[in-house]
Amino acid sequence: MPQTTFLVPSDLDGESVAAALAGDETLEAEPSREYRVRFFDTFDWRLHRAGRTLQRHDGSWQLIDLDRDAVVAEDPARPGPWPRFAWDLDPDGELRRPLGKLMKMRALLHLVTAGCVRERWVVRNRDAKIILRLALTGFTPEKPAVDTRLRVLEIHPLRGYERPARLADEAATRLGLAPMTGSLLDELLVTVGLEPRGYTSKFRVDMAPTLSAIEAFAVIGRHLLHTIRQNESGLRADIDTEFLHDFRVAIRRQRSAFNHFRGVVDPAALAPYAERLADLGRRTGPLRDLDVYLLDRERYRSLIPAELRDGLEPRFERLAAERGRELAQLRRTLGSAEYRDLMRGWSDFLADPPPGGLAAISILDLARKRLRKRHARVLRDGRAIGPDSPDEALHRLRIQCKKLRYLLEFTASVFPAGEVDDLISHLKGLQDNLGEFNDLSVQRADLRSALASPSGRGQARVQEAAALGGLLTALHARHHEVRDEFAAAFADFADPAVTRHFATLCGKEATGS
Amino acid sequence: MKVLALYSIKGGVGKTAAAVNLAHTAAEEGVRTLLLDLDAQGAASFYFRVRARRKSTVDRLLEDRDRVQRAIRATDYEHLDILPAHESFRRLERALDAVKKSRSRLARMLKPQRREYDLVVIDCPPTLTLVAEAVFRAADLVLVPVVPTTLSERTLDMLRREFKEQGLPRERLRAFFSLVDRRKRLHRDMLEDLPRRSKVAFCRSPIPVSSDIERMGLGREPVTRFAPQSAGALAVLELWWEVRRALGMRD
């Protein structure tokens, strides 16, 4: 018989609740305890999504399984500042591995801190044997501070004494107590006005298939604008690299929507915003490129022999310094009147976008029309690629795939549930191949230009050149492998079954074959 | 899961107190422990204030594993549960004789408990018959309290021969001194000589005769709980360490 949990309203006195639950048996108070808990997660709720949370409690850090309310891994808290990244944690501790897997490059953010008072009672029978344990914990949110207190009553049955627990459950129900359905963390979050899993980097809007195309454009635009605004402060505070990433992806998605929805909105009215958003996107590029390099620092080091590794450090140090300058630059951009004006203007625009010729057609019709074309284009371009095609052809196909992917994500909700997800999974395999190919092209080009003008002097210069050469060799090998894997990745996407699936989705005979 | 049996053919030698205190000490260390009170007098159950369910009769327990599950009850201590004695346990001998494969029945009855417990402590009835045989077969270690008197030595030797006749390994049998009164010359001499003479291995930690242990019946709590710093409780703790090692359990 598992433990049961109820929420207790603030006007009910703990002692009398416990007395009501004890019934005719003897209630005995045990010493109460005071402590404090703090909960942490990443901005995009990576722990919560995995059914976990990180808790600071009793001088230790605990990874909690939310369903079972049990500690999965635990490290003693060390003096000094709180860990921000998984790699700040004790390498030999229990938390480093599981947290690293879940958080990856994201930073821990404080969610909520609560002061707790835990009152406990035991219920004894006529032999003075304990037959039931009760606990009532009051949580007072301290950060963010709110006036409401969360009070949680736990009924702990003891093996072989199920009846008293059942009677206590019934008594709790008679008192009008509501069973706690979610986890304690979720209750606390709701108490302080936070929505569990309230942010995701995945794009998801819900639209009826009959919605007009211009309404759909506005819905998508507002969602993306919200994402942009949500990531601003984390980006400016430089909490981790993914704020910028999500910020950029939202801009890119928006620009892609301009293309997919062409004719839906008045082109003349849209043009200045398209221009300004493109400019904003461009300004974020250099910082992101530097982030990608610096995130890959350990991987790059691992690609070359140990004796060459230190040769890479001067370069990474320069990149880190450059990143600082780029960040300052971007902060100025985000703090500018021009940026504020763009955000305000764009928000107003989306409230009532001026219609174009296709404004009134349904989003379903528009989606089918545009998907058909996009899909055909990817198939056509992909089939034209042979073993000797230039890298540029793969690069163009990558862009085509990305457009198709965004369109599928924008319109997923107007098709039957799950249909689009299946197509996306096939497309994703192809995108992964093309993405890695492109990354390697860019990295090799960068390394070549770095080799052309090596920095430093004397021995340091030689060491850096050797390291860059070693890295170039390693990337070269992988680049060829990825290029060879393209045919299989494309074949999976171009499979007749997938093509038929697309055709069904678009409501017409197979296209592009 | 390890099975530890506390066994004595004589009554009043501190067997039940040892079973209760050892089980409690193990549980305090986080060892998930089940105390099986097979002694119809139900002294161990009394110490823990646990009464058996009316329906948990010996016949039902022997025929139905689910019954065993339902007969187990929590004590007031974490990690420590008990299968309390039922008055029908007086018929244990006859009931065991009535079922098939009587000698291995107890071992098979305990097998499903492996998932939930690390240690089973059996408080055995003072008999040397079928029940004892079944317990000896189920146990990894049979621990015998020995009061340092001449008569005890003979009883212990009887038990050793019984083990031999049943073809049970001698290492499974271990004795410890109980109710030791160091003021008595005889006790001091026996403590010295008996382990050297006896063919049965002795634990090095004797349990003293102690007013604290005697008081267990009044407070109905293990001595290791209500007087953890008393000489009696400390002796139990040392005995537990020896038993734990003998059972091959982790420190």
PDB file of N, CA and C in Angstrom, chain B residues 147-234:
ATOM      1  N   VAL B 147      25.000 -20.583  28.192  1.00  0.00           N
ATOM      2  CA  VAL B 147      25.277 -20.054  29.526  1.00  0.00           C
ATOM      3  C   VAL B 147      26.491 -20.831  30.051  1.00  0.00           C
ATOM      4  N   PRO B 148      27.498 -20.129  30.575  1.00  0.00           N
ATOM      5  CA  PRO B 148      28.736 -20.839  30.939  1.00  0.00           C
ATOM      6  C   PRO B 148      28.581 -21.786  32.117  1.00  0.00           C
ATOM      7  N   THR B 149      27.961 -22.933  31.901  1.00  0.00           N
ATOM      8  CA  THR B 149      27.865 -23.968  32.937  1.00  0.00           C
ATOM      9  C   THR B 149      28.248 -25.306  32.305  1.00  0.00           C
ATOM     10  N   THR B 150      28.516 -26.253  33.124  1.00  0.00           N
ATOM     11  CA  THR B 150      28.951 -27.552  32.642  1.00  0.00           C
ATOM     12  C   THR B 150      27.873 -28.229  31.814  1.00  0.00           C
ATOM     13  N   LEU B 151      26.636 -28.057  32.285  1.00  0.00           N
ATOM     14  CA  LEU B 151      25.537 -28.692  31.593  1.00  0.00           C
ATOM     15  C   LEU B 151      25.402 -28.172  30.160  1.00  0.00           C
ATOM     16  N   SER B 152      25.612 -26.872  30.003  1.00  0.00           N
ATOM     17  CA  SER B 152      25.493 -26.255  28.678  1.00  0.00           C
ATOM     18  C   SER B 152      26.477 -26.890  27.720  1.00  0.00           C
ATOM     19  N   GLU B 153      27.650 -27.207  28.225  1.00  0.00           N
ATOM     20  CA  GLU B 153      28.669 -27.783  27.365  1.00  0.00           C
ATOM     21  C   GLU B 153      28.180 -29.099  26.769  1.00  0.00           C
ATOM     22  N   ARG B 154      27.531 -29.894  27.603  1.00  0.00           N
ATOM     23  CA  ARG B 154      27.020 -31.185  27.130  1.00  0.00           C
ATOM     24  C   ARG B 154      25.924 -30.997  26.100  1.00  0.00           C
ATOM     25  N   THR B 155      25.039 -30.025  26.369  1.00  0.00           N
ATOM     26  CA  THR B 155      23.937 -29.761  25.441  1.00  0.00           C
ATOM     27  C   THR B 155      24.481 -29.341  24.091  1.00  0.00           C
ATOM     28  N   LEU B 156      25.503 -28.476  24.117  1.00  0.00           N
ATOM     29  CA  LEU B 156      26.088 -27.985  22.873  1.00  0.00           C
ATOM     30  C   LEU B 156      26.695 -29.135  22.078  1.00  0.00           C
ATOM     31  N   ASP B 157      27.327 -30.031  22.790  1.00  0.00           N
ATOM     32  CA  ASP B 157      27.947 -31.162  22.113  1.00  0.00           C
ATOM     33  C   ASP B 157      26.898 -32.087  21.492  1.00  0.00           C
ATOM     34  N   MET B 158      25.774 -32.207  22.186  1.00  0.00           N
ATOM     35  CA  MET B 158      24.655 -32.988  21.638  1.00  0.00           C
ATOM     36  C   MET B 158      24.207 -32.405  20.302  1.00  0.00           C
ATOM     37  N   LEU B 159      24.095 -31.094  20.309  1.00  0.00           N
ATOM     38  CA  LEU B 159      23.660 -30.406  19.101  1.00  0.00           C
ATOM     39  C   LEU B 159      24.663 -30.616  17.973  1.00  0.00           C
ATOM     40  N   ARG B 160      25.947 -30.579  18.298  1.00  0.00           N
ATOM     41  CA  ARG B 160      26.982 -30.764  17.292  1.00  0.00           C
ATOM     42  C   ARG B 160      26.851 -32.143  16.648  1.00  0.00           C
ATOM     43  N   ARG B 161      26.576 -33.153  17.514  1.00  0.00           N
ATOM     44  CA  ARG B 161      26.437 -34.511  16.974  1.00  0.00           C
ATOM     45  C   ARG B 161      25.193 -34.619  16.090  1.00  0.00           C
ATOM     46  N   GLU B 162      24.171 -33.921  16.530  1.00  0.00           N
ATOM     47  CA  GLU B 162      22.934 -33.900  15.744  1.00  0.00           C
ATOM     48  C   GLU B 162      23.210 -33.327  14.334  1.00  0.00           C
ATOM     49  N   PHE B 163      23.969 -32.233  14.292  1.00  0.00           N
ATOM     50  CA  PHE B 163      24.358 -31.625  13.022  1.00  0.00           C
ATOM     51  C   PHE B 163      25.092 -32.639  12.146  1.00  0.00           C
ATOM     52  N   LYS B 164      25.983 -33.351  12.799  1.00  0.00           N
ATOM     53  CA  LYS B 164      26.800 -34.313  12.081  1.00  0.00           C
ATOM     54  C   LYS B 164      25.933 -35.421  11.492  1.00  0.00           C
ATOM     55  N   GLU B 165      25.002 -35.901  12.316  1.00  0.00           N
ATOM     56  CA  GLU B 165      24.120 -36.962  11.849  1.00  0.00           C
ATOM     57  C   GLU B 165      23.264 -36.529  10.680  1.00  0.00           C
ATOM     58  N   GLN B 166      22.843 -35.258  10.715  1.00  0.00           N
ATOM     59  CA  GLN B 166      22.005 -34.756   9.622  1.00  0.00           C
ATOM     60  C   GLN B 166      22.825 -34.373   8.397  1.00  0.00           C
ATOM     61  N   GLY B 167      24.151 -34.521   8.519  1.00  0.00           N
ATOM     62  CA  GLY B 167      25.012 -34.210   7.390  1.00  0.00           C
ATOM     63  C   GLY B 167      25.120 -32.711   7.119  1.00  0.00           C
ATOM     64  N   LEU B 168      24.912 -31.886   8.152  1.00  0.00           N
ATOM     65  CA  LEU B 168      25.007 -30.435   7.977  1.00  0.00           C
ATOM     66  C   LEU B 168      26.434 -29.977   8.268  1.00  0.00           C
ATOM     67  N   PRO B 169      26.921 -28.985   7.556  1.00  0.00           N
ATOM     68  CA  PRO B 169      28.298 -28.531   7.773  1.00  0.00           C
ATOM     69  C   PRO B 169      28.472 -27.912   9.168  1.00  0.00           C
ATOM     70  N   ARG B 170      29.603 -28.250   9.808  1.00  0.00           N
ATOM     71  CA  ARG B 170      29.826 -27.792  11.164  1.00  0.00           C
ATOM     72  C   ARG B 170      29.998 -26.270  11.217  1.00  0.00           C
ATOM     73  N   GLU B 171      30.503 -25.670  10.105  1.00  0.00           N
ATOM     74  CA  GLU B 171      30.720 -24.216  10.101  1.00  0.00           C
ATOM     75  C   GLU B 171      29.412 -23.463  10.259  1.00  0.00           C
ATOM     76  N   ARG B 172      28.332 -24.119   9.950  1.00  0.00           N
ATOM     77  CA  ARG B 172      27.037 -23.451  10.045  1.00  0.00           C
ATOM     78  C   ARG B 172      26.630 -23.233  11.505  1.00  0.00           C
ATOM     79  N   LEU B 173      27.265 -23.948  12.376  1.00  0.00           N
ATOM     80  CA  LEU B 173      26.909 -23.902  13.794  1.00  0.00           C
ATOM     81  C   LEU B 173      27.896 -22.998  14.528  1.00  0.00           C
ATOM     82  N   ARG B 174      27.382 -22.074  15.317  1.00  0.00           N
ATOM     83  CA  ARG B 174      28.274 -21.201  16.081  1.00  0.00           C
ATOM     84  C   ARG B 174      27.626 -20.887  17.437  1.00  0.00           C
ATOM     85  N   ALA B 175      28.460 -20.810  18.465  1.00  0.00           N
ATOM     86  CA  ALA B 175      27.939 -20.558  19.810  1.00  0.00           C
ATOM     87  C   ALA B 175      28.382 -19.194  20.295  1.00  0.00           C
ATOM     88  N   PHE B 176      27.620 -18.636  21.206  1.00  0.00           N
ATOM     89  CA  PHE B 176      28.098 -17.432  21.907  1.00  0.00           C
ATOM     90  C   PHE B 176      27.697 -17.526  23.366  1.00  0.00           C
ATOM     91  N   PHE B 177      28.490 -16.919  24.234  1.00  0.00           N
ATOM     92  CA  PHE B 177      28.176 -16.973  25.660  1.00  0.00           C
ATOM     93  C   PHE B 177      27.072 -15.988  25.983  1.00  0.00           C
ATOM     94  N   SER B 178      26.132 -16.452  26.798  1.00  0.00           N
ATOM     95  CA  SER B 178      24.974 -15.633  27.130  1.00  0.00           C
ATOM     96  C   SER B 178      24.797 -15.623  28.650  1.00  0.00           C
ATOM     97  N   LEU B 179      24.167 -14.567  29.133  1.00  0.00           N
ATOM     98  CA  LEU B 179      23.905 -14.422  30.568  1.00  0.00           C
ATOM     99  C   LEU B 179      25.192 -14.585  31.390  1.00  0.00           C
ATOM    100  N   VAL B 180      26.263 -14.000  30.910  1.00  0.00           N
ATOM    101  CA  VAL B 180      27.564 -14.146  31.570  1.00  0.00           C
ATOM    102  C   VAL B 180      27.649 -13.234  32.790  1.00  0.00           C
ATOM    103  N   ASP B 181      28.058 -13.787  33.879  1.00  0.00           N
ATOM    104  CA  ASP B 181      28.252 -13.011  35.114  1.00  0.00           C
ATOM    105  C   ASP B 181      29.718 -13.115  35.496  1.00  0.00           C
ATOM    106  N   ARG B 182      30.465 -12.088  35.212  1.00  0.00           N
ATOM    107  CA  ARG B 182      31.908 -12.152  35.413  1.00  0.00           C
ATOM    108  C   ARG B 182      32.307 -12.207  36.882  1.00  0.00           C
ATOM    109  N   ARG B 183      31.339 -11.971  37.782  1.00  0.00           N
ATOM    110  CA  ARG B 183      31.677 -12.089  39.201  1.00  0.00           C
ATOM    111  C   ARG B 183      31.805 -13.547  39.595  1.00  0.00           C
ATOM    112  N   LYS B 184      31.215 -14.437  38.779  1.00  0.00           N
ATOM    113  CA  LYS B 184      31.263 -15.852  39.122  1.00  0.00           C
ATOM    114  C   LYS B 184      32.525 -16.482  38.560  1.00  0.00           C
ATOM    115  N   ARG B 185      33.238 -17.184  39.407  1.00  0.00           N
ATOM    116  CA  ARG B 185      34.476 -17.859  39.047  1.00  0.00           C
ATOM    117  C   ARG B 185      34.252 -18.842  37.901  1.00  0.00           C
ATOM    118  N   LEU B 186      33.167 -19.638  38.054  1.00  0.00           N
ATOM    119  CA  LEU B 186      32.856 -20.652  37.060  1.00  0.00           C
ATOM    120  C   LEU B 186      32.696 -20.030  35.673  1.00  0.00           C
ATOM    121  N   HIS B 187      31.969 -18.916  35.637  1.00  0.00           N
ATOM    122  CA  HIS B 187      31.741 -18.251  34.350  1.00  0.00           C
ATOM    123  C   HIS B 187      33.055 -17.820  33.715  1.00  0.00           C
ATOM    124  N   ARG B 188      33.914 -17.210  34.543  1.00  0.00           N
ATOM    125  CA  ARG B 188      35.191 -16.732  34.003  1.00  0.00           C
ATOM    126  C   ARG B 188      36.008 -17.905  33.463  1.00  0.00           C
ATOM    127  N   ASP B 189      36.002 -19.011  34.196  1.00  0.00           N
ATOM    128  CA  ASP B 189      36.780 -20.183  33.769  1.00  0.00           C
ATOM    129  C   ASP B 189      36.230 -20.761  32.469  1.00  0.00           C
ATOM    130  N   MET B 190      34.905 -20.870  32.426  1.00  0.00           N
ATOM    131  CA  MET B 190      34.283 -21.443  31.221  1.00  0.00           C
ATOM    132  C   MET B 190      34.550 -20.579  29.988  1.00  0.00           C
ATOM    133  N   LEU B 191      34.481 -19.259  30.188  1.00  0.00           N
ATOM    134  CA  LEU B 191      34.745 -18.328  29.090  1.00  0.00           C
ATOM    135  C   LEU B 191      36.129 -18.568  28.513  1.00  0.00           C
ATOM    136  N   GLU B 192      37.022 -18.916  29.403  1.00  0.00           N
ATOM    137  CA  GLU B 192      38.405 -19.151  29.016  1.00  0.00           C
ATOM    138  C   GLU B 192      38.565 -20.516  28.322  1.00  0.00           C
ATOM    139  N   ASP B 193      38.001 -21.556  28.972  1.00  0.00           N
ATOM    140  CA  ASP B 193      38.322 -22.928  28.579  1.00  0.00           C
ATOM    141  C   ASP B 193      37.431 -23.526  27.498  1.00  0.00           C
ATOM    142  N   LEU B 194      36.137 -23.235  27.602  1.00  0.00           N
ATOM    143  CA  LEU B 194      35.200 -23.928  26.725  1.00  0.00           C
ATOM    144  C   LEU B 194      35.491 -23.728  25.224  1.00  0.00           C
ATOM    145  N   PRO B 195      35.731 -22.493  24.782  1.00  0.00           N
ATOM    146  CA  PRO B 195      36.007 -22.327  23.346  1.00  0.00           C
ATOM    147  C   PRO B 195      37.201 -23.152  22.896  1.00  0.00           C
ATOM    148  N   ARG B 196      38.163 -23.366  23.795  1.00  0.00           N
ATOM    149  CA  ARG B 196      39.353 -24.137  23.424  1.00  0.00           C
ATOM    150  C   ARG B 196      39.010 -25.622  23.323  1.00  0.00           C
ATOM    151  N   ARG B 197      38.142 -26.082  24.224  1.00  0.00           N
ATOM    152  CA  ARG B 197      37.795 -27.500  24.291  1.00  0.00           C
ATOM    153  C   ARG B 197      36.784 -27.892  23.226  1.00  0.00           C
ATOM    154  N   SER B 198      35.862 -26.997  22.973  1.00  0.00           N
ATOM    155  CA  SER B 198      34.681 -27.368  22.184  1.00  0.00           C
ATOM    156  C   SER B 198      35.013 -27.522  20.703  1.00  0.00           C
ATOM    157  N   LYS B 199      34.284 -28.431  20.071  1.00  0.00           N
ATOM    158  CA  LYS B 199      34.434 -28.598  18.628  1.00  0.00           C
ATOM    159  C   LYS B 199      33.551 -27.620  17.859  1.00  0.00           C
ATOM    160  N   VAL B 200      32.745 -26.876  18.635  1.00  0.00           N
ATOM    161  CA  VAL B 200      31.897 -25.856  17.997  1.00  0.00           C
ATOM    162  C   VAL B 200      32.600 -24.506  18.115  1.00  0.00           C
ATOM    163  N   ALA B 201      32.606 -23.716  17.035  1.00  0.00           N
ATOM    164  CA  ALA B 201      33.254 -22.400  17.059  1.00  0.00           C
ATOM    165  C   ALA B 201      32.462 -21.445  17.942  1.00  0.00           C
ATOM    166  N   PHE B 202      33.185 -20.621  18.698  1.00  0.00           N
ATOM    167  CA  PHE B 202      32.547 -19.655  19.593  1.00  0.00           C
ATOM    168  C   PHE B 202      32.764 -18.230  19.087  1.00  0.00           C
ATOM    169  N   CYS B 203      31.731 -17.405  19.216  1.00  0.00           N
ATOM    170  CA  CYS B 203      31.912 -15.973  18.986  1.00  0.00           C
ATOM    171  C   CYS B 203      32.700 -15.411  20.157  1.00  0.00           C
ATOM    172  N   ARG B 204      33.478 -14.353  19.921  1.00  0.00           N
ATOM    173  CA  ARG B 204      34.331 -13.806  20.972  1.00  0.00           C
ATOM    174  C   ARG B 204      33.602 -12.856  21.899  1.00  0.00           C
ATOM    175  N   SER B 205      32.411 -12.358  21.473  1.00  0.00           N
ATOM    176  CA  SER B 205      31.726 -11.369  22.305  1.00  0.00           C
ATOM    177  C   SER B 205      30.670 -12.033  23.173  1.00  0.00           C
ATOM    178  N   PRO B 206      30.915 -12.094  24.482  1.00  0.00           N
ATOM    179  CA  PRO B 206      29.893 -12.655  25.368  1.00  0.00           C
ATOM    180  C   PRO B 206      28.824 -11.606  25.679  1.00  0.00           C
ATOM    181  N   ILE B 207      27.585 -12.080  25.841  1.00  0.00           N
ATOM    182  CA  ILE B 207      26.514 -11.165  26.232  1.00  0.00           C
ATOM    183  C   ILE B 207      26.370 -11.261  27.754  1.00  0.00           C
ATOM    184  N   PRO B 208      26.560 -10.155  28.466  1.00  0.00           N
ATOM    185  CA  PRO B 208      26.532 -10.224  29.927  1.00  0.00           C
ATOM    186  C   PRO B 208      25.112 -10.364  30.459  1.00  0.00           C
ATOM    187  N   VAL B 209      24.992 -10.894  31.654  1.00  0.00           N
ATOM    188  CA  VAL B 209      23.697 -10.844  32.321  1.00  0.00           C
ATOM    189  C   VAL B 209      23.516  -9.373  32.669  1.00  0.00           C
ATOM    190  N   SER B 210      22.386  -8.814  32.308  1.00  0.00           N
ATOM    191  CA  SER B 210      22.308  -7.367  32.416  1.00  0.00           C
ATOM    192  C   SER B 210      20.914  -6.947  32.794  1.00  0.00           C
ATOM    193  N   SER B 211      20.844  -6.019  33.743  1.00  0.00           N
ATOM    194  CA  SER B 211      19.528  -5.562  34.169  1.00  0.00           C
ATOM    195  C   SER B 211      18.827  -4.847  33.023  1.00  0.00           C
ATOM    196  N   ASP B 212      19.624  -4.210  32.143  1.00  0.00           N
ATOM    197  CA  ASP B 212      19.020  -3.522  31.005  1.00  0.00           C
ATOM    198  C   ASP B 212      18.306  -4.513  30.094  1.00  0.00           C
ATOM    199  N   ILE B 213      18.971  -5.626  29.827  1.00  0.00           N
ATOM    200  CA  ILE B 213      18.358  -6.621  28.953  1.00  0.00           C
ATOM    201  C   ILE B 213      17.117  -7.211  29.610  1.00  0.00           C
ATOM    202  N   GLU B 214      17.195  -7.398  30.923  1.00  0.00           N
ATOM    203  CA  GLU B 214      16.018  -7.925  31.636  1.00  0.00           C
ATOM    204  C   GLU B 214      14.853  -6.946  31.555  1.00  0.00           C
ATOM    205  N   ARG B 215      15.192  -5.659  31.509  1.00  0.00           N
ATOM    206  CA  ARG B 215      14.134  -4.640  31.493  1.00  0.00           C
ATOM    207  C   ARG B 215      13.422  -4.554  30.151  1.00  0.00           C
ATOM    208  N   MET B 216      13.947  -5.258  29.122  1.00  0.00           N
ATOM    209  CA  MET B 216      13.335  -5.210  27.793  1.00  0.00           C
ATOM    210  C   MET B 216      11.858  -5.569  27.832  1.00  0.00           C
ATOM    211  N   GLY B 217      11.520  -6.501  28.722  1.00  0.00           N
ATOM    212  CA  GLY B 217      10.133  -6.947  28.812  1.00  0.00           C
ATOM    213  C   GLY B 217       9.201  -5.861  29.326  1.00  0.00           C
ATOM    214  N   LEU B 218       9.732  -4.977  30.163  1.00  0.00           N
ATOM    215  CA  LEU B 218       8.912  -3.899  30.713  1.00  0.00           C
ATOM    216  C   LEU B 218       8.652  -2.813  29.667  1.00  0.00           C
ATOM    217  N   GLY B 219       9.755  -2.341  29.072  1.00  0.00           N
ATOM    218  CA  GLY B 219       9.633  -1.251  28.104  1.00  0.00           C
ATOM    219  C   GLY B 219       9.164  -1.729  26.739  1.00  0.00           C
ATOM    220  N   ARG B 220       9.263  -3.042  26.521  1.00  0.00           N
ATOM    221  CA  ARG B 220       8.918  -3.635  25.218  1.00  0.00           C
ATOM    222  C   ARG B 220       9.653  -2.940  24.079  1.00  0.00           C
ATOM    223  N   GLU B 221      10.956  -2.792  24.274  1.00  0.00           N
ATOM    224  CA  GLU B 221      11.818  -2.243  23.225  1.00  0.00           C
ATOM    225  C   GLU B 221      13.140  -3.003  23.283  1.00  0.00           C
ATOM    226  N   PRO B 222      13.859  -3.115  22.158  1.00  0.00           N
ATOM    227  CA  PRO B 222      15.181  -3.745  22.189  1.00  0.00           C
ATOM    228  C   PRO B 222      16.130  -2.907  23.047  1.00  0.00           C
ATOM    229  N   VAL B 223      17.048  -3.583  23.719  1.00  0.00           N
ATOM    230  CA  VAL B 223      17.992  -2.860  24.588  1.00  0.00           C
ATOM    231  C   VAL B 223      18.857  -1.931  23.731  1.00  0.00           C
ATOM    232  N   THR B 224      19.097  -2.366  22.496  1.00  0.00           N
ATOM    233  CA  THR B 224      19.913  -1.551  21.602  1.00  0.00           C
ATOM    234  C   THR B 224      19.201  -0.259  21.236  1.00  0.00           C
ATOM    235  N   ARG B 225      17.898  -0.200  21.581  1.00  0.00           N
ATOM    236  CA  ARG B 225      17.125   0.997  21.319  1.00  0.00           C
ATOM    237  C   ARG B 225      17.052   1.882  22.564  1.00  0.00           C
ATOM    238  N   PHE B 226      16.631   1.302  23.685  1.00  0.00           N
ATOM    239  CA  PHE B 226      16.366   2.171  24.836  1.00  0.00           C
ATOM    240  C   PHE B 226      17.607   2.439  25.684  1.00  0.00           C
ATOM    241  N   ALA B 227      18.638   1.598  25.553  1.00  0.00           N
ATOM    242  CA  ALA B 227      19.882   1.872  26.291  1.00  0.00           C
ATOM    243  C   ALA B 227      21.066   1.533  25.390  1.00  0.00           C
ATOM    244  N   PRO B 228      21.219   2.249  24.279  1.00  0.00           N
ATOM    245  CA  PRO B 228      22.224   1.855  23.281  1.00  0.00           C
ATOM    246  C   PRO B 228      23.658   1.917  23.802  1.00  0.00           C
ATOM    247  N   GLN B 229      23.886   2.659  24.903  1.00  0.00           N
ATOM    248  CA  GLN B 229      25.249   2.764  25.416  1.00  0.00           C
ATOM    249  C   GLN B 229      25.506   1.790  26.566  1.00  0.00           C
ATOM    250  N   SER B 230      24.501   0.985  26.921  1.00  0.00           N
ATOM    251  CA  SER B 230      24.681   0.059  28.045  1.00  0.00           C
ATOM    252  C   SER B 230      25.627  -1.069  27.649  1.00  0.00           C
ATOM    253  N   ALA B 231      26.190  -1.705  28.672  1.00  0.00           N
ATOM    254  CA  ALA B 231      27.122  -2.807  28.410  1.00  0.00           C
ATOM    255  C   ALA B 231      26.444  -3.889  27.588  1.00  0.00           C
ATOM    256  N   GLY B 232      25.174  -4.167  27.883  1.00  0.00           N
ATOM    257  CA  GLY B 232      24.435  -5.196  27.158  1.00  0.00           C
ATOM    258  C   GLY B 232      24.323  -4.857  25.682  1.00  0.00           C
ATOM    259  N   ALA B 233      23.950  -3.598  25.389  1.00  0.00           N
ATOM    260  CA  ALA B 233      23.754  -3.195  23.998  1.00  0.00           C
ATOM    261  C   ALA B 233      25.077  -3.214  23.235  1.00  0.00           C
ATOM    262  N   LEU B 234      26.140  -2.756  23.899  1.00  0.00           N
ATOM    263  CA  LEU B 234      27.440  -2.734  23.225  1.00  0.00           C
ATOM    264  C   LEU B 234      27.931  -4.147  22.920  1.00  0.00           C
TER     265      LEU B 234
END
